[in-house]
């Protein structure tokens, strides 16, 4: 295309590489931003630069924060003796949106995977074990994905924590709230049936 | 959520407002960027600030450029006497990707719409009329959408250009390349049939 569009083309290419986007949606976003350049675009650019500059992993739990230690780990009210182990910060955010958990988190940063050569030391598992005694933890809740990788990781962690004597629990599996049986996969129905409860 | 995530939350909210995105995809993008903050995120932020700072509308055709006059209008080889009128810069980009048009463009910046109170003066139509004599234009190709608004706009421009004596043409309508009749809407099939050609 025209030679003077180098920067715009580069911006489109970068945005197209973001998860869930492609060249078409990137072009649409860039055009939208250019139309509003006075306001939205410079604001977005400076906010992005600020977040890029300031955000770091919490030294204790791996959550994303603009402090060395995140607000959840700083908050004394959340020292409930429960640690919820999640794969990723996105999962931590999802649990926080639910407002049902009042303890602290531990972000693994991935799942064990022989294929991708991700071992326990890549996943902040040693740091988790260290926290058990440091923080007088009584229960570790493994809120990991109900996938093969997630469950392999959960199994590994449960084994690794066995010597500490801490209670290790996992999320219940079953029919999601509002879920119609007709639309559920067989695996979920089977799991929900196996874990059936007396009413 | 945690109080120290103000900037990140603000960034998610801004990205969620971009076309085609929402809170979920915005969270995913922001987490992806934070993970790569050293590289991709600051690069994206500075590129975005640069584009926000430098991009402007070409004074002649309305294309987006970092110069007062865009590369296409600057390029003497593109003074073919043909002007292709498009609704939007996205359409100009689409035509440039096709590499079939070698003249210059005129970006209207929208379609006529009584409902949204968009009249000819809002659409750079006077500027188009001025270009006809200024640039010795022989043909104006109306590459506008095959929608009611697009065709109303095309009709209005054709009328407005009649006194200049310039040839006004429109894109052919018909079956798209690779299009299977079975999947086409009735309007397209009807248009393609009406405009049938001897082989």
mmCIF file of N, CA and C in Angstrom, chain A residues 1-5 7-8 10-12 14-15 17-21 27-35 37 40-45 47-52 54-57 63-67 69-72 88-90 93 96-97, chain B residues 1-5 7-8 10-12 14-15 17-21 27-35 37 40-45 47-52 54-57 63-67 69-72 88-90 93 96-97:
data_model
loop_
_atom_site.group_PDB
_atom_site.id
_atom_site.type_symbol
_atom_site.label_atom_id
_atom_site.label_comp_id
_atom_site.label_asym_id
_atom_site.label_seq_id
_atom_site.Cartn_x
_atom_site.Cartn_y
_atom_site.Cartn_z
ATOM 1 N N UNK A 1 0.839 -1.207 0.000
ATOM 2 C CA UNK A 1 0.000 0.000 0.000
ATOM 3 C C UNK A 1 0.870 1.251 0.000
ATOM 4 N N UNK A 2 0.292 2.362 0.287
ATOM 5 C CA UNK A 2 1.021 3.633 0.212
ATOM 6 C C UNK A 2 2.180 3.628 1.206
ATOM 7 N N UNK A 3 3.270 4.222 0.794
ATOM 8 C CA UNK A 3 4.513 4.176 1.570
ATOM 9 C C UNK A 3 4.403 4.937 2.885
ATOM 10 N N UNK A 4 3.535 5.930 2.928
ATOM 11 C CA UNK A 4 3.508 6.768 4.131
ATOM 12 C C UNK A 4 2.677 6.138 5.244
ATOM 13 N N UNK A 5 2.245 4.906 5.042
ATOM 14 C CA UNK A 5 1.407 4.301 6.061
ATOM 15 C C UNK A 5 2.184 3.311 6.911
ATOM 16 N N UNK A 7 3.763 3.344 9.841
ATOM 17 C CA UNK A 7 3.406 3.245 11.251
ATOM 18 C C UNK A 7 2.042 2.602 11.438
ATOM 19 N N UNK A 8 1.100 3.016 10.621
ATOM 20 C CA UNK A 8 -0.260 2.482 10.736
ATOM 21 C C UNK A 8 -0.250 0.993 10.431
ATOM 22 N N UNK A 10 2.281 -1.011 10.767
ATOM 23 C CA UNK A 10 2.969 -1.692 11.872
ATOM 24 C C UNK A 10 2.018 -1.853 13.057
ATOM 25 N N UNK A 11 1.221 -0.817 13.318
ATOM 26 C CA UNK A 11 0.268 -0.871 14.424
ATOM 27 C C UNK A 11 -0.783 -1.955 14.167
ATOM 28 N N UNK A 12 -1.267 -2.016 12.917
ATOM 29 C CA UNK A 12 -2.247 -3.043 12.563
ATOM 30 C C UNK A 12 -1.636 -4.432 12.755
ATOM 31 N N UNK A 14 0.749 -5.356 14.723
ATOM 32 C CA UNK A 14 0.921 -5.679 16.146
ATOM 33 C C UNK A 14 -0.404 -6.042 16.794
ATOM 34 N N UNK A 15 -1.444 -5.283 16.472
ATOM 35 C CA UNK A 15 -2.753 -5.552 17.066
ATOM 36 C C UNK A 15 -3.302 -6.879 16.550
ATOM 37 N N UNK A 17 -1.765 -9.462 16.101
ATOM 38 C CA UNK A 17 -1.123 -10.584 16.796
ATOM 39 C C UNK A 17 -1.700 -10.823 18.184
ATOM 40 N N UNK A 18 -2.560 -9.929 18.647
ATOM 41 C CA UNK A 18 -3.151 -10.116 19.975
ATOM 42 C C UNK A 18 -4.130 -11.285 19.952
ATOM 43 N N UNK A 19 -4.318 -11.938 21.109
ATOM 44 C CA UNK A 19 -5.191 -13.118 21.124
ATOM 45 C C UNK A 19 -6.612 -12.777 20.711
ATOM 46 N N UNK A 20 -7.166 -13.586 19.822
ATOM 47 C CA UNK A 20 -8.550 -13.420 19.396
ATOM 48 C C UNK A 20 -8.722 -12.410 18.276
ATOM 49 N N UNK A 21 -7.649 -11.746 17.869
ATOM 50 C CA UNK A 21 -7.761 -10.763 16.796
ATOM 51 C C UNK A 21 -7.035 -11.261 15.556
ATOM 52 N N UNK A 27 -7.507 -3.965 11.601
ATOM 53 C CA UNK A 27 -7.736 -2.801 10.733
ATOM 54 C C UNK A 27 -8.922 -1.994 11.235
ATOM 55 N N UNK A 28 -9.968 -2.707 11.648
ATOM 56 C CA UNK A 28 -11.176 -2.036 12.116
ATOM 57 C C UNK A 28 -10.885 -1.233 13.385
ATOM 58 N N UNK A 29 -10.113 -1.832 14.286
ATOM 59 C CA UNK A 29 -9.777 -1.169 15.545
ATOM 60 C C UNK A 29 -8.900 0.055 15.281
ATOM 61 N N UNK A 30 -7.902 -0.103 14.402
ATOM 62 C CA UNK A 30 -6.988 1.007 14.146
ATOM 63 C C UNK A 30 -7.732 2.168 13.488
ATOM 64 N N UNK A 31 -8.608 1.864 12.545
ATOM 65 C CA UNK A 31 -9.383 2.942 11.921
ATOM 66 C C UNK A 31 -10.257 3.643 12.944
ATOM 67 N N UNK A 32 -10.871 2.852 13.797
ATOM 68 C CA UNK A 32 -11.702 3.423 14.861
ATOM 69 C C UNK A 32 -10.865 4.353 15.741
ATOM 70 N N UNK A 33 -9.669 3.903 16.110
ATOM 71 C CA UNK A 33 -8.797 4.706 16.968
ATOM 72 C C UNK A 33 -8.327 5.972 16.263
ATOM 73 N N UNK A 34 -8.010 5.848 14.964
ATOM 74 C CA UNK A 34 -7.513 7.023 14.240
ATOM 75 C C UNK A 34 -8.611 8.078 14.161
ATOM 76 N N UNK A 35 -9.843 7.639 13.988
ATOM 77 C CA UNK A 35 -10.953 8.597 13.932
ATOM 78 C C UNK A 35 -11.092 9.354 15.243
ATOM 79 N N UNK A 37 -8.551 9.918 17.362
ATOM 80 C CA UNK A 37 -7.177 10.001 17.853
ATOM 81 C C UNK A 37 -6.978 11.052 18.936
ATOM 82 N N UNK A 40 -9.444 9.106 22.526
ATOM 83 C CA UNK A 40 -9.281 7.723 22.942
ATOM 84 C C UNK A 40 -7.899 7.133 22.666
ATOM 85 N N UNK A 41 -7.329 7.436 21.510
ATOM 86 C CA UNK A 41 -6.113 6.730 21.118
ATOM 87 C C UNK A 41 -4.911 7.135 21.967
ATOM 88 N N UNK A 42 -4.715 8.425 22.194
ATOM 89 C CA UNK A 42 -3.558 8.824 23.000
ATOM 90 C C UNK A 42 -3.751 8.375 24.443
ATOM 91 N N UNK A 43 -5.011 8.425 24.890
ATOM 92 C CA UNK A 43 -5.331 7.972 26.249
ATOM 93 C C UNK A 43 -4.979 6.484 26.402
ATOM 94 N N UNK A 44 -5.403 5.705 25.407
ATOM 95 C CA UNK A 44 -5.121 4.274 25.431
ATOM 96 C C UNK A 44 -3.619 4.024 25.393
ATOM 97 N N UNK A 45 -2.917 4.784 24.556
ATOM 98 C CA UNK A 45 -1.471 4.609 24.424
ATOM 99 C C UNK A 45 -0.761 4.898 25.739
ATOM 100 N N UNK A 47 -2.074 4.953 28.799
ATOM 101 C CA UNK A 47 -2.483 3.985 29.817
ATOM 102 C C UNK A 47 -1.701 2.683 29.639
ATOM 103 N N UNK A 48 -1.544 2.301 28.373
ATOM 104 C CA UNK A 48 -0.844 1.064 28.067
ATOM 105 C C UNK A 48 0.625 1.166 28.467
ATOM 106 N N UNK A 49 1.224 2.320 28.179
ATOM 107 C CA UNK A 49 2.628 2.525 28.542
ATOM 108 C C UNK A 49 2.790 2.463 30.057
ATOM 109 N N UNK A 50 1.803 3.043 30.770
ATOM 110 C CA UNK A 50 1.856 3.061 32.222
ATOM 111 C C UNK A 50 1.743 1.644 32.791
ATOM 112 N N UNK A 51 0.781 0.884 32.272
ATOM 113 C CA UNK A 51 0.609 -0.491 32.753
ATOM 114 C C UNK A 51 1.848 -1.315 32.413
ATOM 115 N N UNK A 52 2.388 -1.121 31.202
ATOM 116 C CA UNK A 52 3.589 -1.854 30.798
ATOM 117 C C UNK A 52 4.742 -1.541 31.741
ATOM 118 N N UNK A 54 4.498 -0.325 34.939
ATOM 119 C CA UNK A 54 4.299 -0.540 36.370
ATOM 120 C C UNK A 54 3.874 -1.935 36.793
ATOM 121 N N UNK A 55 3.275 -2.712 35.905
ATOM 122 C CA UNK A 55 2.715 -3.958 36.424
ATOM 123 C C UNK A 55 3.785 -5.019 36.571
ATOM 124 N N UNK A 56 3.702 -5.734 37.671
ATOM 125 C CA UNK A 56 4.679 -6.779 37.951
ATOM 126 C C UNK A 56 3.959 -7.920 38.662
ATOM 127 N N UNK A 57 4.641 -9.040 38.793
ATOM 128 C CA UNK A 57 4.054 -10.159 39.521
ATOM 129 C C UNK A 57 4.255 -9.960 41.018
ATOM 130 N N UNK A 63 0.120 -12.910 41.453
ATOM 131 C CA UNK A 63 -0.927 -12.043 40.911
ATOM 132 C C UNK A 63 -0.272 -10.827 40.253
ATOM 133 N N UNK A 64 -1.002 -10.167 39.362
ATOM 134 C CA UNK A 64 -0.451 -8.969 38.736
ATOM 135 C C UNK A 64 -0.830 -7.757 39.555
ATOM 136 N N UNK A 65 0.119 -6.884 39.756
ATOM 137 C CA UNK A 65 -0.047 -5.766 40.668
ATOM 138 C C UNK A 65 0.887 -4.655 40.253
ATOM 139 N N UNK A 66 0.664 -3.457 40.801
ATOM 140 C CA UNK A 66 1.664 -2.421 40.561
ATOM 141 C C UNK A 66 2.549 -2.231 41.799
ATOM 142 N N UNK A 67 2.431 -3.159 42.734
ATOM 143 C CA UNK A 67 3.277 -3.157 43.923
ATOM 144 C C UNK A 67 4.115 -4.443 43.942
ATOM 145 N N UNK A 69 4.187 -6.466 46.436
ATOM 146 C CA UNK A 69 3.234 -7.435 46.983
ATOM 147 C C UNK A 69 1.832 -6.923 46.670
ATOM 148 N N UNK A 70 0.973 -7.809 46.144
ATOM 149 C CA UNK A 70 -0.339 -7.351 45.667
ATOM 150 C C UNK A 70 -1.278 -7.026 46.836
ATOM 151 N N UNK A 71 -2.381 -6.354 46.515
ATOM 152 C CA UNK A 71 -3.324 -5.900 47.545
ATOM 153 C C UNK A 71 -3.931 -7.077 48.305
ATOM 154 N N UNK A 72 -4.115 -8.212 47.646
ATOM 155 C CA UNK A 72 -4.719 -9.362 48.325
ATOM 156 C C UNK A 72 -3.749 -9.922 49.353
ATOM 157 N N UNK A 88 -3.767 -19.322 36.311
ATOM 158 C CA UNK A 88 -3.464 -18.087 35.611
ATOM 159 C C UNK A 88 -4.120 -16.906 36.312
ATOM 160 N N UNK A 89 -3.618 -15.708 36.069
ATOM 161 C CA UNK A 89 -4.210 -14.509 36.666
ATOM 162 C C UNK A 89 -5.664 -14.339 36.208
ATOM 163 N N UNK A 90 -5.966 -14.742 34.968
ATOM 164 C CA UNK A 90 -7.346 -14.636 34.475
ATOM 165 C C UNK A 90 -8.299 -15.434 35.377
ATOM 166 N N UNK A 93 -8.851 -13.514 38.599
ATOM 167 C CA UNK A 93 -9.833 -12.442 38.369
ATOM 168 C C UNK A 93 -11.247 -13.018 38.337
ATOM 169 N N UNK A 96 -12.316 -13.714 41.834
ATOM 170 C CA UNK A 96 -12.588 -12.466 42.549
ATOM 171 C C UNK A 96 -13.930 -11.878 42.122
ATOM 172 N N UNK A 97 -14.262 -12.016 40.835
ATOM 173 C CA UNK A 97 -15.563 -11.516 40.380
ATOM 174 C C UNK A 97 -16.700 -12.245 41.086
ATOM 175 N N UNK B 1 -12.615 -5.659 42.823
ATOM 176 C CA UNK B 1 -11.368 -6.432 42.895
ATOM 177 C C UNK B 1 -10.315 -5.680 43.698
ATOM 178 N N UNK B 2 -9.106 -6.115 43.601
ATOM 179 C CA UNK B 2 -8.039 -5.518 44.408
ATOM 180 C C UNK B 2 -7.854 -4.059 44.002
ATOM 181 N N UNK B 3 -7.573 -3.241 45.000
ATOM 182 C CA UNK B 3 -7.526 -1.790 44.802
ATOM 183 C C UNK B 3 -6.342 -1.375 43.933
ATOM 184 N N UNK B 4 -5.296 -2.185 43.914
ATOM 185 C CA UNK B 4 -4.092 -1.736 43.217
ATOM 186 C C UNK B 4 -4.161 -2.015 41.714
ATOM 187 N N UNK B 5 -5.321 -2.425 41.247
ATOM 188 C CA UNK B 5 -5.405 -2.759 39.832
ATOM 189 C C UNK B 5 -6.112 -1.665 39.030
ATOM 190 N N UNK B 7 -5.174 0.945 37.169
ATOM 191 C CA UNK B 7 -4.725 1.166 35.798
ATOM 192 C C UNK B 7 -5.094 0.014 34.888
ATOM 193 N N UNK B 8 -4.884 -1.189 35.388
ATOM 194 C CA UNK B 8 -5.167 -2.367 34.574
ATOM 195 C C UNK B 8 -6.660 -2.426 34.267
ATOM 196 N N UNK B 10 -8.695 0.105 34.153
ATOM 197 C CA UNK B 10 -9.003 1.186 33.218
ATOM 198 C C UNK B 10 -8.605 0.787 31.801
ATOM 199 N N UNK B 11 -7.467 0.116 31.680
ATOM 200 C CA UNK B 11 -7.002 -0.322 30.365
ATOM 201 C C UNK B 11 -7.965 -1.355 29.776
ATOM 202 N N UNK B 12 -8.412 -2.295 30.620
ATOM 203 C CA UNK B 12 -9.374 -3.299 30.159
ATOM 204 C C UNK B 12 -10.659 -2.611 29.690
ATOM 205 N N UNK B 14 -11.071 0.389 28.563
ATOM 206 C CA UNK B 14 -10.873 1.101 27.297
ATOM 207 C C UNK B 14 -10.812 0.151 26.113
ATOM 208 N N UNK B 15 -10.097 -0.949 26.298
ATOM 209 C CA UNK B 15 -9.964 -1.907 25.199
ATOM 210 C C UNK B 15 -11.310 -2.570 24.916
ATOM 211 N N UNK B 17 -14.048 -1.230 24.872
ATOM 212 C CA UNK B 17 -14.902 -0.336 24.088
ATOM 213 C C UNK B 17 -14.541 -0.324 22.606
ATOM 214 N N UNK B 18 -13.442 -0.973 22.223
ATOM 215 C CA UNK B 18 -13.053 -0.991 20.815
ATOM 216 C C UNK B 18 -14.027 -1.865 20.024
ATOM 217 N N UNK B 19 -14.188 -1.561 18.720
ATOM 218 C CA UNK B 19 -15.169 -2.318 17.937
ATOM 219 C C UNK B 19 -14.842 -3.811 17.893
ATOM 220 N N UNK B 20 -15.837 -4.633 18.125
ATOM 221 C CA UNK B 20 -15.674 -6.079 18.039
ATOM 222 C C UNK B 20 -15.145 -6.712 19.311
ATOM 223 N N UNK B 21 -14.793 -5.903 20.312
ATOM 224 C CA UNK B 21 -14.264 -6.454 21.559
ATOM 225 C C UNK B 21 -15.270 -6.255 22.689
ATOM 226 N N UNK B 27 -9.960 -8.474 28.667
ATOM 227 C CA UNK B 27 -9.165 -9.060 29.767
ATOM 228 C C UNK B 27 -8.084 -9.973 29.209
ATOM 229 N N UNK B 28 -8.476 -10.766 28.206
ATOM 230 C CA UNK B 28 -7.538 -11.709 27.615
ATOM 231 C C UNK B 28 -6.364 -10.971 26.962
ATOM 232 N N UNK B 29 -6.681 -9.904 26.250
ATOM 233 C CA UNK B 29 -5.646 -9.124 25.561
ATOM 234 C C UNK B 29 -4.719 -8.464 26.579
ATOM 235 N N UNK B 30 -5.304 -7.886 27.620
ATOM 236 C CA UNK B 30 -4.484 -7.177 28.607
ATOM 237 C C UNK B 30 -3.561 -8.159 29.334
ATOM 238 N N UNK B 31 -4.078 -9.326 29.699
ATOM 239 C CA UNK B 31 -3.218 -10.317 30.354
ATOM 240 C C UNK B 31 -2.090 -10.745 29.427
ATOM 241 N N UNK B 32 -2.429 -10.950 28.169
ATOM 242 C CA UNK B 32 -1.415 -11.322 27.182
ATOM 243 C C UNK B 32 -0.340 -10.243 27.107
ATOM 244 N N UNK B 33 -0.775 -8.979 27.075
ATOM 245 C CA UNK B 33 0.183 -7.873 26.975
ATOM 246 C C UNK B 33 1.035 -7.763 28.229
ATOM 247 N N UNK B 34 0.418 -7.965 29.387
ATOM 248 C CA UNK B 34 1.177 -7.834 30.637
ATOM 249 C C UNK B 34 2.259 -8.908 30.705
ATOM 250 N N UNK B 35 1.921 -10.089 30.220
ATOM 251 C CA UNK B 35 2.923 -11.155 30.235
ATOM 252 C C UNK B 35 4.119 -10.799 29.372
ATOM 253 N N UNK B 37 5.106 -7.672 28.740
ATOM 254 C CA UNK B 37 5.197 -6.218 28.862
ATOM 255 C C UNK B 37 6.541 -5.651 28.440
ATOM 256 N N UNK B 40 6.360 -6.435 23.751
ATOM 257 C CA UNK B 40 5.222 -6.081 22.919
ATOM 258 C C UNK B 40 4.400 -4.905 23.438
ATOM 259 N N UNK B 41 4.195 -4.841 24.759
ATOM 260 C CA UNK B 41 3.252 -3.852 25.265
ATOM 261 C C UNK B 41 3.795 -2.427 25.157
ATOM 262 N N UNK B 42 5.048 -2.209 25.528
ATOM 263 C CA UNK B 42 5.567 -0.837 25.440
ATOM 264 C C UNK B 42 5.708 -0.442 23.977
ATOM 265 N N UNK B 43 6.068 -1.433 23.148
ATOM 266 C CA UNK B 43 6.192 -1.178 21.716
ATOM 267 C C UNK B 43 4.842 -0.752 21.134
ATOM 268 N N UNK B 44 3.795 -1.490 21.517
ATOM 269 C CA UNK B 44 2.447 -1.183 21.047
ATOM 270 C C UNK B 44 2.021 0.195 21.535
ATOM 271 N N UNK B 45 2.329 0.485 22.800
ATOM 272 C CA UNK B 45 1.938 1.775 23.370
ATOM 273 C C UNK B 45 2.618 2.926 22.637
ATOM 274 N N UNK B 47 3.956 2.905 19.597
ATOM 275 C CA UNK B 47 3.488 2.944 18.207
ATOM 276 C C UNK B 47 2.135 3.638 18.136
ATOM 277 N N UNK B 48 1.277 3.314 19.118
ATOM 278 C CA UNK B 48 -0.062 3.878 19.148
ATOM 279 C C UNK B 48 -0.002 5.380 19.401
ATOM 280 N N UNK B 49 0.899 5.791 20.304
ATOM 281 C CA UNK B 49 1.049 7.215 20.590
ATOM 282 C C UNK B 49 1.544 7.949 19.345
ATOM 283 N N UNK B 50 2.452 7.296 18.619
ATOM 284 C CA UNK B 50 3.009 7.897 17.417
ATOM 285 C C UNK B 50 1.933 8.075 16.340
ATOM 286 N N UNK B 51 1.158 6.997 16.121
ATOM 287 C CA UNK B 51 0.094 7.072 15.116
ATOM 288 C C UNK B 51 -0.946 8.115 15.531
ATOM 289 N N UNK B 52 -1.273 8.133 16.833
ATOM 290 C CA UNK B 52 -2.255 9.110 17.324
ATOM 291 C C UNK B 52 -1.753 10.520 17.071
ATOM 292 N N UNK B 54 0.588 11.488 14.752
ATOM 293 C CA UNK B 54 0.956 11.864 13.387
ATOM 294 C C UNK B 54 -0.107 11.685 12.326
ATOM 295 N N UNK B 55 -1.091 10.808 12.544
ATOM 296 C CA UNK B 55 -1.965 10.531 11.410
ATOM 297 C C UNK B 55 -3.012 11.621 11.254
ATOM 298 N N UNK B 56 -3.252 11.966 10.009
ATOM 299 C CA UNK B 56 -4.226 13.021 9.697
ATOM 300 C C UNK B 56 -4.902 12.649 8.384
ATOM 301 N N UNK B 57 -5.957 13.378 8.061
ATOM 302 C CA UNK B 57 -6.632 13.139 6.785
ATOM 303 C C UNK B 57 -5.899 13.872 5.670
ATOM 304 N N UNK B 63 -7.909 10.307 2.649
ATOM 305 C CA UNK B 63 -7.196 9.108 3.078
ATOM 306 C C UNK B 63 -6.414 9.428 4.360
ATOM 307 N N UNK B 64 -6.078 8.402 5.121
ATOM 308 C CA UNK B 64 -5.292 8.635 6.326
ATOM 309 C C UNK B 64 -3.817 8.549 5.986
ATOM 310 N N UNK B 65 -3.055 9.467 6.513
ATOM 311 C CA UNK B 65 -1.659 9.620 6.126
ATOM 312 C C UNK B 65 -0.910 10.292 7.260
ATOM 313 N N UNK B 66 0.410 10.264 7.192
ATOM 314 C CA UNK B 66 1.150 11.060 8.168
ATOM 315 C C UNK B 66 1.689 12.335 7.513
ATOM 316 N N UNK B 67 1.217 12.610 6.309
ATOM 317 C CA UNK B 67 1.584 13.839 5.612
ATOM 318 C C UNK B 67 0.314 14.660 5.377
ATOM 319 N N UNK B 69 -0.588 15.715 2.484
ATOM 320 C CA UNK B 69 -1.147 15.069 1.294
ATOM 321 C C UNK B 69 -0.637 13.634 1.262
ATOM 322 N N UNK B 70 -1.543 12.665 1.039
ATOM 323 C CA UNK B 70 -1.152 11.258 1.162
ATOM 324 C C UNK B 70 -0.300 10.806 -0.023
ATOM 325 N N UNK B 71 0.328 9.646 0.120
ATOM 326 C CA UNK B 71 1.251 9.138 -0.892
ATOM 327 C C UNK B 71 0.556 8.907 -2.232
ATOM 328 N N UNK B 72 -0.709 8.515 -2.188
ATOM 329 C CA UNK B 72 -1.430 8.256 -3.441
ATOM 330 C C UNK B 72 -1.658 9.564 -4.198
ATOM 331 N N UNK B 88 -15.309 5.024 3.025
ATOM 332 C CA UNK B 88 -14.486 5.000 4.214
ATOM 333 C C UNK B 88 -13.050 4.611 3.870
ATOM 334 N N UNK B 89 -12.102 4.937 4.739
ATOM 335 C CA UNK B 89 -10.709 4.572 4.495
ATOM 336 C C UNK B 89 -10.544 3.043 4.442
ATOM 337 N N UNK B 90 -11.366 2.328 5.218
ATOM 338 C CA UNK B 90 -11.294 0.859 5.187
ATOM 339 C C UNK B 90 -11.558 0.342 3.772
ATOM 340 N N UNK B 93 -8.491 0.952 1.635
ATOM 341 C CA UNK B 93 -7.484 -0.087 1.909
ATOM 342 C C UNK B 93 -7.843 -1.386 1.190
ATOM 343 N N UNK B 96 -7.010 -1.056 -2.417
ATOM 344 C CA UNK B 96 -5.558 -1.084 -2.608
ATOM 345 C C UNK B 96 -5.015 -2.511 -2.496
ATOM 346 N N UNK B 97 -5.597 -3.294 -1.577
ATOM 347 C CA UNK B 97 -5.171 -4.695 -1.461
ATOM 348 C C UNK B 97 -5.435 -5.439 -2.763
#
